CSV table of C-alpha atoms in Angstrom, one decimal:
chain,number,residue,atom,x,y,z
A,1,MET,CA,87.0,-167.0,218.1
A,2,PRO,CA,89.9,-164.6,220.3
A,3,VAL,CA,88.2,-160.7,220.4
A,4,GLU,CA,90.8,-158.3,219.1
A,5,ILE,CA,90.4,-155.0,221.4
A,6,ASP,CA,93.1,-152.7,221.3
A,7,GLY,CA,96.0,-155.1,220.1
A,8,VAL,CA,95.0,-157.5,223.0
A,9,LYS,CA,93.5,-160.8,222.1
A,10,TYR,CA,90.5,-161.6,224.7
A,11,LEU,CA,89.1,-165.4,225.3
A,12,GLU,CA,85.4,-165.6,225.1
A,13,ALA,CA,83.9,-167.6,227.9
A,14,GLY,CA,82.4,-170.4,226.0
A,15,GLU,CA,85.6,-170.9,224.2
A,16,MET,CA,87.1,-171.1,228.0
A,17,LEU,CA,84.6,-174.0,228.7
A,18,GLU,CA,85.5,-176.0,225.8
A,19,ARG,CA,89.3,-175.2,226.0
A,20,LEU,CA,89.4,-176.9,230.0
A,21,GLN,CA,86.4,-179.1,229.2
A,22,ILE,CA,84.2,-177.9,232.2
A,23,THR,CA,80.6,-176.2,231.8
A,24,ARG,CA,80.0,-172.8,232.0
A,25,GLN,CA,78.3,-173.7,235.8
A,26,THR,CA,81.3,-174.6,236.9
A,27,LEU,CA,83.2,-171.3,235.4
A,28,TRP,CA,80.8,-169.2,236.8
A,29,ARG,CA,80.8,-170.9,240.7
A,30,TRP,CA,84.7,-170.0,240.6
A,31,ARG,CA,84.0,-166.6,239.5
A,32,GLN,CA,81.5,-165.8,241.8
A,33,LYS,CA,83.7,-167.5,244.3
A,34,GLY,CA,86.4,-165.4,244.0
A,35,LEU,CA,88.4,-168.6,242.9
A,36,ILE,CA,89.6,-167.0,239.3
A,37,PRO,CA,89.5,-163.7,237.8
A,38,ARG,CA,85.8,-162.7,237.3
A,39,GLY,CA,86.8,-161.5,233.5
A,40,HIS,CA,85.7,-158.8,231.7
A,41,ARG,CA,82.0,-157.8,230.1
A,42,TYR,CA,82.4,-156.9,226.4
A,43,ARG,CA,79.5,-155.2,224.7
A,44,GLY,CA,77.5,-155.3,227.8
A,45,ARG,CA,76.9,-158.8,227.8
A,46,GLN,CA,79.5,-161.1,226.7
A,47,VAL,CA,82.4,-162.0,229.4
A,48,VAL,CA,85.8,-162.7,227.8
A,49,PHE,CA,89.4,-162.7,229.4
A,50,SER,CA,92.7,-161.3,228.6
A,51,PRO,CA,95.5,-163.6,228.4
A,52,GLN,CA,96.5,-163.3,232.1
A,53,GLU,CA,93.5,-164.0,233.5
A,54,VAL,CA,93.3,-166.9,230.5
A,55,SER,CA,96.9,-168.1,232.6
A,56,ALA,CA,95.5,-167.7,235.9
A,57,ILE,CA,92.2,-169.8,235.1
A,58,GLU,CA,94.3,-172.3,233.3
A,59,GLU,CA,96.7,-172.4,236.9
A,60,TYR,CA,93.6,-173.3,238.9
A,61,ALA,CA,91.3,-175.6,236.6
A,62,ASN,CA,94.9,-178.2,236.5
A,63,ARG,CA,95.8,-177.7,240.1
A,64,ILE,CA,97.2,-180.6,242.0
A,65,GLU,CA,96.1,-181.3,245.5
A,66,SER,CA,97.7,-183.7,247.6
A,67,ILE,CA,95.1,-185.8,250.0
A,68,ASP,CA,95.9,-185.6,253.7
A,69,ASN,CA,93.7,-188.8,254.8
A,70,SER,CA,95.1,-188.0,258.5
A,71,ASN,CA,91.6,-187.3,259.5
A,72,GLY,CA,89.9,-190.3,258.0
A,73,ASP,CA,87.5,-187.9,255.4
A,74,GLN,CA,88.8,-189.9,252.3
A,75,LEU,CA,87.3,-193.1,253.7
A,76,ARG,CA,83.7,-191.3,255.1
A,77,LEU,CA,82.8,-190.7,251.4
A,78,PHE,CA,82.3,-194.3,250.5
A,79,ASN,CA,81.1,-195.2,254.6
A,80,ASP,CA,77.3,-194.2,253.1
A,81,LEU,CA,77.8,-197.1,249.8
A,82,LYS,CA,78.0,-199.8,252.4
A,83,PRO,CA,74.7,-202.1,252.5
A,84,LYS,CA,72.3,-201.9,255.0
A,85,SER,CA,71.7,-204.4,257.6
């Protein structure tokens, strides 16, 4: 349930997890690495996100990147799966 403060509805971290279908660790790792907004601390412990922050987090979480296979990295991932002789 969003928290309303001074007419602004903030989304709680738990709601972000459900909305994006990610784990708490993923959200915290993204915050720690500076990939998404850090949010705000409400009542000293609860992390909440403003509507603008929610949009930025959703944009990051739903990004699509092309795979550059020119250096062969994608195939290298599967080399370790080959049976050993």
